[in-house]
XYZ file of C-alpha atoms in Angstrom:
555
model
C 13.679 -29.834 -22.208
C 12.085 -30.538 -18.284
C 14.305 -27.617 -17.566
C 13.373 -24.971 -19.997
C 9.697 -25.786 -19.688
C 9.956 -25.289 -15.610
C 11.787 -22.182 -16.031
C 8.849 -21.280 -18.764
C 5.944 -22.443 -16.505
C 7.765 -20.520 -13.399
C 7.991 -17.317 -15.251
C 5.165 -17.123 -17.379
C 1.904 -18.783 -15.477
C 1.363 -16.038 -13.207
C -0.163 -14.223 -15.390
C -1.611 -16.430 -18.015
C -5.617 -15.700 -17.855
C -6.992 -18.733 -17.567
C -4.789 -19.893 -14.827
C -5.337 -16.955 -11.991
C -7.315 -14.173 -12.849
C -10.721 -13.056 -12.262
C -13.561 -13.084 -14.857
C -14.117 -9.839 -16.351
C -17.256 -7.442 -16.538
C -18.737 -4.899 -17.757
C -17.287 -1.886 -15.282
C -19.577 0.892 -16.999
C -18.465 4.410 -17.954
C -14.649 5.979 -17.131
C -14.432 8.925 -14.507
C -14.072 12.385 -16.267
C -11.341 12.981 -13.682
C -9.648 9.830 -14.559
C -6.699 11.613 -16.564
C -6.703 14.346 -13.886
C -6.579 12.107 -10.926
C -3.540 9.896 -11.866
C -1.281 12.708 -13.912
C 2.161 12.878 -12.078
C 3.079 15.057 -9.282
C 4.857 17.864 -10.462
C 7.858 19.871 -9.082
C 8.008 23.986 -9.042
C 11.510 25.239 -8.270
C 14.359 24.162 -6.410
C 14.250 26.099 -2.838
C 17.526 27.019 -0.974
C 18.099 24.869 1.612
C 17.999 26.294 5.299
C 19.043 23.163 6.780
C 22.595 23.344 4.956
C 25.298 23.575 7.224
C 26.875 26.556 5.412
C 23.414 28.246 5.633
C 23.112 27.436 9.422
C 26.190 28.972 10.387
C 25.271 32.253 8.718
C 22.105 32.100 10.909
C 24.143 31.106 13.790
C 26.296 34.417 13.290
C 23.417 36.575 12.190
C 21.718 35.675 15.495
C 25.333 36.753 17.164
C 25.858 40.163 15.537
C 22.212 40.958 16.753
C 22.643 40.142 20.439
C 23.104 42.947 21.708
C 21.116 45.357 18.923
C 17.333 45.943 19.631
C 14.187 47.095 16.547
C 15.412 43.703 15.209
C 12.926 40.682 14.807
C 14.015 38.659 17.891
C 15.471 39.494 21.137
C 19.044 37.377 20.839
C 20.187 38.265 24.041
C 17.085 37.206 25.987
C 17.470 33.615 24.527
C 19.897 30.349 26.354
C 23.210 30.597 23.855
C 25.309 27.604 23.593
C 29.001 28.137 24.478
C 29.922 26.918 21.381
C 28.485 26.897 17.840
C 26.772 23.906 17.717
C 26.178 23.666 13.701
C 28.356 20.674 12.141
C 27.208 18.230 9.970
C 24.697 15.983 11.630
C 22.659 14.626 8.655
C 23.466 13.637 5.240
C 21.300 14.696 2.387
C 20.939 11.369 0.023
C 20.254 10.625 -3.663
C 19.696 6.844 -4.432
C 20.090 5.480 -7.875
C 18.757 2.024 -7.363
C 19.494 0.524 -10.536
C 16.970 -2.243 -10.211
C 14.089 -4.168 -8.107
C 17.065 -5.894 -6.123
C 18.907 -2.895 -5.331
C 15.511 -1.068 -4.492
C 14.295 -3.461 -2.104
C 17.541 -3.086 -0.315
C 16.662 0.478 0.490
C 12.642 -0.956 0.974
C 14.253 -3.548 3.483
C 16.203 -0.983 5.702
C 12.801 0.203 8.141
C 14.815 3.108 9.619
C 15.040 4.850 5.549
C 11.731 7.597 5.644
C 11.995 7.084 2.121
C 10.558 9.285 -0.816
C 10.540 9.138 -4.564
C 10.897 12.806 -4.764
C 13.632 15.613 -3.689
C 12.690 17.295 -0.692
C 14.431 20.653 -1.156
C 11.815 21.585 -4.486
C 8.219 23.538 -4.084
C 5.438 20.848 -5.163
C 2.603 21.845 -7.406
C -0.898 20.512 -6.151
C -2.271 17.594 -6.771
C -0.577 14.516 -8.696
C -0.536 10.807 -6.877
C 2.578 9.391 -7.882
C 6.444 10.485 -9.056
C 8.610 9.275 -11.427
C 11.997 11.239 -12.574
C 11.908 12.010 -16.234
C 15.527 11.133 -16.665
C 15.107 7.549 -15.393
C 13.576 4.871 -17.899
C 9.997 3.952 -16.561
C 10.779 0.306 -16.166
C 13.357 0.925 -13.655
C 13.101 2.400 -10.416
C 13.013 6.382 -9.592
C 15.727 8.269 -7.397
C 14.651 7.500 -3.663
C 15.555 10.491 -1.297
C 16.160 10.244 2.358
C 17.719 12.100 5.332
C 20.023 9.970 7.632
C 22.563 10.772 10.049
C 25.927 11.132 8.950
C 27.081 8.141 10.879
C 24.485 5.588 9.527
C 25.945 3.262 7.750
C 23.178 2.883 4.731
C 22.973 0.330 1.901
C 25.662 -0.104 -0.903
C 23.159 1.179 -3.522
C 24.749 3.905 -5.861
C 24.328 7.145 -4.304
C 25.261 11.037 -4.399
C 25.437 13.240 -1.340
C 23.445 16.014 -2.148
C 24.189 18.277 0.917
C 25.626 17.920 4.208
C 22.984 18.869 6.962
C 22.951 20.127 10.468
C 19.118 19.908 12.161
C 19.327 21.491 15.279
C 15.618 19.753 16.338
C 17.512 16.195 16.277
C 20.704 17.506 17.852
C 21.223 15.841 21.146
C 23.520 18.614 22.382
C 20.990 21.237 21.972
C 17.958 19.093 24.122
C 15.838 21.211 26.215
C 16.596 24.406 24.800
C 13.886 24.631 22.752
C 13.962 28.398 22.178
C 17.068 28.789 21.194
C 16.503 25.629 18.267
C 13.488 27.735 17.583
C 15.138 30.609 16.943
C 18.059 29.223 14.976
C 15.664 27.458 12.643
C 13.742 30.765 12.204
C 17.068 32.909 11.633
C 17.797 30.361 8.337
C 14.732 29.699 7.353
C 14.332 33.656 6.752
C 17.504 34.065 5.123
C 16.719 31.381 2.916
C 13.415 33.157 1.621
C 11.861 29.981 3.272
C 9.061 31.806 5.689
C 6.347 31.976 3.520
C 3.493 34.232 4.657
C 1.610 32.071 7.169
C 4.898 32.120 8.683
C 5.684 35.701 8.735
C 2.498 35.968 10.309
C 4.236 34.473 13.502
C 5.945 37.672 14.435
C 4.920 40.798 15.692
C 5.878 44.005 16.353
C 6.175 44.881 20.602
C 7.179 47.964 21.575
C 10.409 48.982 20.038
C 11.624 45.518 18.845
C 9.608 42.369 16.314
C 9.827 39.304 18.368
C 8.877 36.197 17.278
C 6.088 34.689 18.108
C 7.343 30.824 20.146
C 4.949 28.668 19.179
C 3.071 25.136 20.678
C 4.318 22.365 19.317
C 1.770 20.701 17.731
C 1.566 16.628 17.293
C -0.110 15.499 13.448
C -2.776 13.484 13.661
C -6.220 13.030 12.362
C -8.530 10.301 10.920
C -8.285 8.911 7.243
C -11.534 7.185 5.851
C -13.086 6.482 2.300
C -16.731 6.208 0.907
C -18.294 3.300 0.577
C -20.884 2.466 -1.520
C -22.105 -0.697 -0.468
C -21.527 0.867 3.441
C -23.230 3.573 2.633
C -21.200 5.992 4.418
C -17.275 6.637 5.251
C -15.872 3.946 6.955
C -12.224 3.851 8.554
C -8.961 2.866 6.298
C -7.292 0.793 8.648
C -3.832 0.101 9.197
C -2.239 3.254 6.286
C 0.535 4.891 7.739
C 0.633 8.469 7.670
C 3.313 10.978 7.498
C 4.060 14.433 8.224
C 7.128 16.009 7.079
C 8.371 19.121 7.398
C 11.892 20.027 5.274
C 14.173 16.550 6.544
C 12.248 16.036 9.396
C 9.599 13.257 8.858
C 6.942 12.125 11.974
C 4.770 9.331 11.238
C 1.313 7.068 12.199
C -0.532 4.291 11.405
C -4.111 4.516 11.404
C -6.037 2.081 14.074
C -9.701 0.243 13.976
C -11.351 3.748 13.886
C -9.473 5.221 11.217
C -7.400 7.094 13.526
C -3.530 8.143 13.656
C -0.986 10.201 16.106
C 2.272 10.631 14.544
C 5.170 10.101 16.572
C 6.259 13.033 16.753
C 5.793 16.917 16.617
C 6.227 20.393 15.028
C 6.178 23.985 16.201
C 5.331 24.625 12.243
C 3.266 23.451 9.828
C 4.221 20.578 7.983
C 3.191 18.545 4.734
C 0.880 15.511 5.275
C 0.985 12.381 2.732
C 0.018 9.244 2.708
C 2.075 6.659 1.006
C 0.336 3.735 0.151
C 2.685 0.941 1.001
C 3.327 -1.034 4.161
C 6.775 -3.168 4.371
C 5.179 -6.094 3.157
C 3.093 -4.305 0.129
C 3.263 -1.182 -1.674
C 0.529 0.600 -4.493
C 1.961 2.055 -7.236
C -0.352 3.614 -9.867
C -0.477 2.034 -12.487
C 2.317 -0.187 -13.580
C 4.895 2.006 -12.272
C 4.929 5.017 -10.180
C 4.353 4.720 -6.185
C 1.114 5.901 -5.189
C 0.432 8.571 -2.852
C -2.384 10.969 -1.723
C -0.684 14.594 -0.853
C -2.540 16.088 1.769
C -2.433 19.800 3.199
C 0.589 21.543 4.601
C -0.986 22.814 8.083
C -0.730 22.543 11.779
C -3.093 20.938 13.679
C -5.544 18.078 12.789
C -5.798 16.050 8.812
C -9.307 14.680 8.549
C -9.422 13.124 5.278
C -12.472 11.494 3.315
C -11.367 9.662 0.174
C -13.874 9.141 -2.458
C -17.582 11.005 -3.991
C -19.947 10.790 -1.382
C -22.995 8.893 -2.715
C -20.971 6.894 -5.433
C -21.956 3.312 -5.726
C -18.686 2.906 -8.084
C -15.543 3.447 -7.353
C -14.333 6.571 -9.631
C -12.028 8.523 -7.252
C -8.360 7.629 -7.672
C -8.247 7.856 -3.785
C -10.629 5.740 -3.086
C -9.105 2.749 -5.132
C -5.985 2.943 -3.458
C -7.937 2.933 -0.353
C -9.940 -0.092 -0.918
C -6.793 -1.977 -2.537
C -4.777 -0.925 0.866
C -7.515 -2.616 2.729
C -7.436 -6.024 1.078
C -3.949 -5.948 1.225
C -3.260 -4.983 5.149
C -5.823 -7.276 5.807
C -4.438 -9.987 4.288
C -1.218 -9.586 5.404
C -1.770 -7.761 9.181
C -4.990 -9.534 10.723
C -5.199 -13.424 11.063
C -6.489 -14.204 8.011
C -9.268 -16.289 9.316
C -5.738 -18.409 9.940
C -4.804 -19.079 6.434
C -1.291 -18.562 4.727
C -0.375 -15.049 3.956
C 1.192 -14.435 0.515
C 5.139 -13.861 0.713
C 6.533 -11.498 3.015
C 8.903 -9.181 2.755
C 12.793 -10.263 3.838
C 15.861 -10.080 2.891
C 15.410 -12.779 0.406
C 11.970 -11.811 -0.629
C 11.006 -8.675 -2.055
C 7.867 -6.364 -0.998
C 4.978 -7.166 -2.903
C 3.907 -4.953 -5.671
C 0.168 -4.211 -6.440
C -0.705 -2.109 -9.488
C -4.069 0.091 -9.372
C -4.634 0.381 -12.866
C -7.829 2.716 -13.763
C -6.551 3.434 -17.727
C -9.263 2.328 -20.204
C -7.086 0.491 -22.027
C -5.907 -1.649 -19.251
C -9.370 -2.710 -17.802
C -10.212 -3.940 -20.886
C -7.710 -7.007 -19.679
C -8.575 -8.875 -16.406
C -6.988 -8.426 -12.887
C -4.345 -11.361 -12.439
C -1.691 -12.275 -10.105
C 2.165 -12.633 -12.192
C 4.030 -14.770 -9.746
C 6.759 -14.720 -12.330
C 7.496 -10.826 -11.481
C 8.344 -11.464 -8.132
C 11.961 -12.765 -9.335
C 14.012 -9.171 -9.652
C 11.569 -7.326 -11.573
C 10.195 -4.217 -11.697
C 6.956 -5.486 -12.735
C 4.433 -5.498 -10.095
C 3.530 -8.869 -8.460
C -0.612 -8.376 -8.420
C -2.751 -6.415 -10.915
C -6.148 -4.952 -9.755
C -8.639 -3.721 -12.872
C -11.357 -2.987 -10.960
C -11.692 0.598 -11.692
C -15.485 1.590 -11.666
C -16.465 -1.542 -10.041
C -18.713 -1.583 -6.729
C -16.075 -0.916 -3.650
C -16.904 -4.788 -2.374
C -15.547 -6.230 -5.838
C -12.278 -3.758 -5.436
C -11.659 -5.338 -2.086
C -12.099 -9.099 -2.761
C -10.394 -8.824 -6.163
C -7.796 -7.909 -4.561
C -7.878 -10.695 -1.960
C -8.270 -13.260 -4.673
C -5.590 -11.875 -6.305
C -3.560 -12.304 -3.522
C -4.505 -15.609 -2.534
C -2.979 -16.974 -5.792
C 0.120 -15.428 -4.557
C -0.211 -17.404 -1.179
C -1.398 -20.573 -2.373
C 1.920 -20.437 -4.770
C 3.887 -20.091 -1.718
C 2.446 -22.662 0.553
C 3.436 -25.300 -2.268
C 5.381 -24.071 -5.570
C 5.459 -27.952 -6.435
C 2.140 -28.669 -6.372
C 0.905 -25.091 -7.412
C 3.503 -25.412 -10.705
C 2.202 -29.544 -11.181
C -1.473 -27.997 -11.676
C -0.176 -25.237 -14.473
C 1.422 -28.026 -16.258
C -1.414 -30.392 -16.153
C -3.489 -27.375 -17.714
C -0.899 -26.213 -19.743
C -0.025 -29.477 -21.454
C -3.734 -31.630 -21.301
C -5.720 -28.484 -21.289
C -7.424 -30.009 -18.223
C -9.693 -27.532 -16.535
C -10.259 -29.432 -13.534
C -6.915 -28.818 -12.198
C -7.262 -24.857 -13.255
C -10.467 -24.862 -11.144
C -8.530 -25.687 -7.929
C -6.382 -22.815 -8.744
C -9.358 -20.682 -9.075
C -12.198 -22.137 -7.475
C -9.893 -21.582 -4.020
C -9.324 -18.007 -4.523
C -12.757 -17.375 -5.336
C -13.886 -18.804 -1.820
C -10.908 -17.105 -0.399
C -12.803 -13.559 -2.033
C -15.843 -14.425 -0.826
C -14.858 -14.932 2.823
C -13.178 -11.639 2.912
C -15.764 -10.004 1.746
C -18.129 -11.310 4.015
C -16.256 -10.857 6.586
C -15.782 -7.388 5.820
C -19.290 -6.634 4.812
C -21.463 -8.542 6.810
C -19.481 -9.523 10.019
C -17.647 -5.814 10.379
C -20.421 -3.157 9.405
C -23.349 -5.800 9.994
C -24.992 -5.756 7.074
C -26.628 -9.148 7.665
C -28.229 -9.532 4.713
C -25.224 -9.078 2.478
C -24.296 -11.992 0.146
C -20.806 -11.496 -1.905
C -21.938 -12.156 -6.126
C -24.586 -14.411 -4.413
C -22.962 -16.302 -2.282
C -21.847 -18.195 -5.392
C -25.624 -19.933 -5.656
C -26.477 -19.146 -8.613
C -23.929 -20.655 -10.731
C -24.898 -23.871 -12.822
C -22.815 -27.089 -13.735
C -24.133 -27.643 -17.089
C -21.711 -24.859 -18.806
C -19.174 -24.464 -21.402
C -15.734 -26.353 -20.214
C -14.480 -22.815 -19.525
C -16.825 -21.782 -17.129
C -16.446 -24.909 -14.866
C -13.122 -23.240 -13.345
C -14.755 -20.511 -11.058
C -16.930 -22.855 -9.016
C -18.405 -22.357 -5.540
C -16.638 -25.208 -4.205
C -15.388 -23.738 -1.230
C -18.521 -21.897 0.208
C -20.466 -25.266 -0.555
C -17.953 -26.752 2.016
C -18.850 -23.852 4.351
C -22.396 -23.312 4.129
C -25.358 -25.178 5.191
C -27.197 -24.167 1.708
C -28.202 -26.930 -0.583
C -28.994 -24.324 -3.600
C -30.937 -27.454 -5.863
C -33.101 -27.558 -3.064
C -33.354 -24.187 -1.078
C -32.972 -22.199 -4.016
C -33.870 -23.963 -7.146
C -36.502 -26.348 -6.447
C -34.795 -29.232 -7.655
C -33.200 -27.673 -10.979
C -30.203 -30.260 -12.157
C -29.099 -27.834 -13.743
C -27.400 -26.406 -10.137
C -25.159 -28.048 -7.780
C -26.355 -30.149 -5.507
C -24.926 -29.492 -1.825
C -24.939 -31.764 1.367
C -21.811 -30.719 2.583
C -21.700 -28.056 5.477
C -19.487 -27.235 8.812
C -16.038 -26.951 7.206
C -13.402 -23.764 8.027
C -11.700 -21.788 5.244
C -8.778 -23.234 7.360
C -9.676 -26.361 7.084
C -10.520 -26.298 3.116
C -6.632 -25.156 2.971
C -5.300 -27.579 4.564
C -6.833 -30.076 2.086
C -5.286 -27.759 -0.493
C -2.284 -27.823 0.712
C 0.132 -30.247 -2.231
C -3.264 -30.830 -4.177
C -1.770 -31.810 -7.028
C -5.206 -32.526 -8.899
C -8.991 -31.814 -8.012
C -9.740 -35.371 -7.014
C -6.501 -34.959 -4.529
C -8.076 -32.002 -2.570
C -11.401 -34.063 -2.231
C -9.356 -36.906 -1.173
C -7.248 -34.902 1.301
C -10.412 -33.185 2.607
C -11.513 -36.670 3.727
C -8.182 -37.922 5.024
C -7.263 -34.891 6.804
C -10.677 -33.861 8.797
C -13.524 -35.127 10.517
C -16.679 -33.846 9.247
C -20.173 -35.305 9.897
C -21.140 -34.590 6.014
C -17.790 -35.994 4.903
C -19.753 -38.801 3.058
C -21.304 -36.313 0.543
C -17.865 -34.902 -0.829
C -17.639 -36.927 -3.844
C -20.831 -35.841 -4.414
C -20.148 -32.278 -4.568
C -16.779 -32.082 -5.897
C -18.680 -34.209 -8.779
C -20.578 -31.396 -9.763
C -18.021 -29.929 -11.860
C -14.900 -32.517 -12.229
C -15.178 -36.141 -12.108
């Protein structure tokens, strides 16, 4: 019976309500362009591919029988022939069929796979943010498509070869001669009915013979930011990685502090920019399944992209949720975390973290949560963020609270799975409001951070600062306390704030770190035991005044 309950409690307490997710509020009105926003990307026809080898030879000969013709569109003769025909296969064109999470995160775990959950050889209508393939069941995972060399030895994940490849821009025998790629590339991509007319617009007739028109290469980069309403203005996305792609040829850049990428790479043509909004350790998918993306322009030259409605205090642009969610997420993960755990990270025994941005009506009726029980080869994402047509602030720290569940499960499965069973069985809520009072401070100091220490708004206070909240409530409401900033801050609300009300906390505890209060968290198995380790494990000149405040609430 201890056995099937612990395999019960570790599968099913993620995502039980009272145990780790956020209250829930009113979030106002749905976006007209809610439906519009999220619909699925959706493919036009299947294009011939240029980068085939058989298609390459016939350019490779087409460019030969012209050598020595002229009123053709390039001058063959004029350009640095190889002695040989350098077209063989060099690249294999790949189909995954990852049959589950498992086999998935195989492909996820392998950082030299560019990755995409579309074909690359299809036109792509506008707009759309994420892609599914109709013929696979939506609670498994989509094709994944990729370009590798023929030699790489990828994972054993099912698999068709779709075509074999030779791209002469990644052929080490052809290096330097950069005309002559040029031209070859050009040749196929015209036989193919691949120049569209931007690029027939690169040649020109000269005198008695078209020649083509060699242009720069060009490198991608740009800036990515989103509208914030609390900001009020764009600010940078940090940390999203960007990528430009042009046929199988994929360049790619993170953003840095200003918002700011440079692939690493470059193009002589134009080439597709995305975003896909996943990093190793986390990925976005819209909804519960689906990766999300944001398809940008197919262009040369700079992508300067503003996510979100200027001038909206909510957040009602698909774009801009992802955004925000990224944020959270990278910054929990990437920065140092004011030196706190991270939530698991992706290995080769731990999967990537998934975070659903649901913005349906019907599912932010339900509360965000954290389901720690998905993380154990499922499809299911990990984290779920409801926060559509919230204020961009509550977007962000949700999503930090949300993922502080996930860490705090982590640093101590024991202790974190003793506290769900205490609540489960006894119904006690003191041990549910270590679960959540600690993510709640853990929200609050990264939105503080964020909001007051980064764009210095100095007067900002997250839902308060948590000040407002009195002790005298139903049991239920005794679980989100402010615990945590009380240990922070130097504000003693009964007194500062409400003039000696009882019916507020009183606070004479100040000076502690968020590192600190996590340490005394750390195998907490009740809330008396994180007051008691607080004690033990620190020195704090207000340490006498702890049983005071963690009496508050739970006694």
């Amino acid at each position: 019976k201890i056995l099937i309950l612990s395999l019960f409690l570790s599968t099913i307490f993620g995502c039980n309500e009272l145990i780790d997710v956020v209250e829930t509020e009113n979030t106002g009105s749905f976006s007209t362009t809610e439906t519009k926003d999220k619909e699925m990307i959706r493919l036009g026809k299947r294009l011939e591919n240029p980068y085939s080898v058989d298609n390459m030879t016939k350019a490779w000969y087409s460019l030969l029988e012209r050598r020595e013709k002229s009123n053709q569109r390039i001058e063959p003769d004029q350009l640095e022939f190889p002695l040989e025909m350098p077209v063989r296969t060099t690249h294999h064109y790949l189909k995954f069929r990852p049959g589950s999470d498992e086999e998935l995160e195989q492909l996820v775990d392998d950082q030299n796979l560019e990755l995409y959950d579309y074909p690359l050889d299809f036109e792509m209508e506008e707009g759309g943010t994420f892609y599914h393939d109709p013929a696979v069941p939506e609670d498994l995972p989509t094709y994944q498509y990729v370009a590798v060399t023929a030699d790489y030895r990828v994972p054993n994940v099912r698999r068709d070869l779709i075509e074999e490849l030779y791209i002469p821009e990644e052929d080490p025998e052809l290096e330097g001669n950069e005309d002559f790629i040029d031209a070859l590339v050009d040749e196929a991509l015209f036989l193919t009915g691949n120049l569209d007319a931007e690029d027939m617009n690169e040649r020109v007739e000269s005198g008695s013979s078209n020649q083509r028109i060699m242009g720069r290469r060009w490198t991608p980069a740009g800036t990515v930011t989103v509208w914030d309403g609390i900001v009020g203005r764009y600010v940078p996305v940090v940390g999203v990685e960007v990528r430009a792609r042009r046929w199988f040829t994929t360049k790619k850049g993170a953003t840095n502090n200003q918002g700011q990428f440079w692939c690493d790479g470059s193009f002589r043509r134009r080439a597709r920019y995305t975003i896909k909004w996943q990093r190793y350790h986390y990925s976005i998918s819209s909804g519960t399944f689906g990766q999300a993306y944001k398809r940008g322009p197919k262009q040369s030259g700079d992508w300067n992209t503003a996510l979100g409605r200027r001038g909206s205090l909510l957040v009602d642009d698909v774009q801009q949720y992802y955004a925000l969610i990224h944020q959270a997420a990278y910054d929990y993960y990437y920065s140092d975390r004011f030196g706190i755990s991270s939530p698991p990270r992706n290995s080769f025994w731990r999967p990537q973290t998934k975070i659903a941005a649901d913005i349906s009506r019907r599912q932010n009726e339900k509360p965000s949560h954290a389901a720690m029980y998905a993380r154990i080869g499922s499809i299911l994402p990990s984290i779920y963020i409801r926060k559509w047509n919230s204020s961009p602030d509550r977007v962000y720290a949700v999503t930090a609270h949300e993922l502080s569940h996930y860490a705090h499960w982590d640093m101590n499965r024991d202790a974190f799975r003793n506290l769900c069973i205490d609540f489960i069985t006894n119904g006690r809520n003191d041990d549910n409001a270590v679960i959540e009072s600690w993510a709640s401070g853990v929200e609050w100091q990264f939105a503080q951070n964020r909001y007051k220490n980064l764009f210095g708004l100095n007067r900002y206070q997250y839902e308060g600062n948590y000040q407002y909240q009195p002790i005298f409530s139903e049991p239920s409401d005794l679980v989100y306390t402010s615990i945590v900033v009380d240990m922070i801050d130097n504000e003693n609300q009964r007194i500062t704030i409400h003039r000696g009300n009882v019916a507020y906390p009183v606070d004479q505890v100040s000076g502690y770190t968020i590192q600190q209060i996590e340490q005394g968290l750390r195998g907490a198995r009740s809330w008396n035991a994180w007051k008691e380790n607080m004690i033990s494990r620190h020195d704090n000149d207000t340490e006498d005044f702890l049983n005071e405040l963690f009496g508050n609430w739970h006694r």
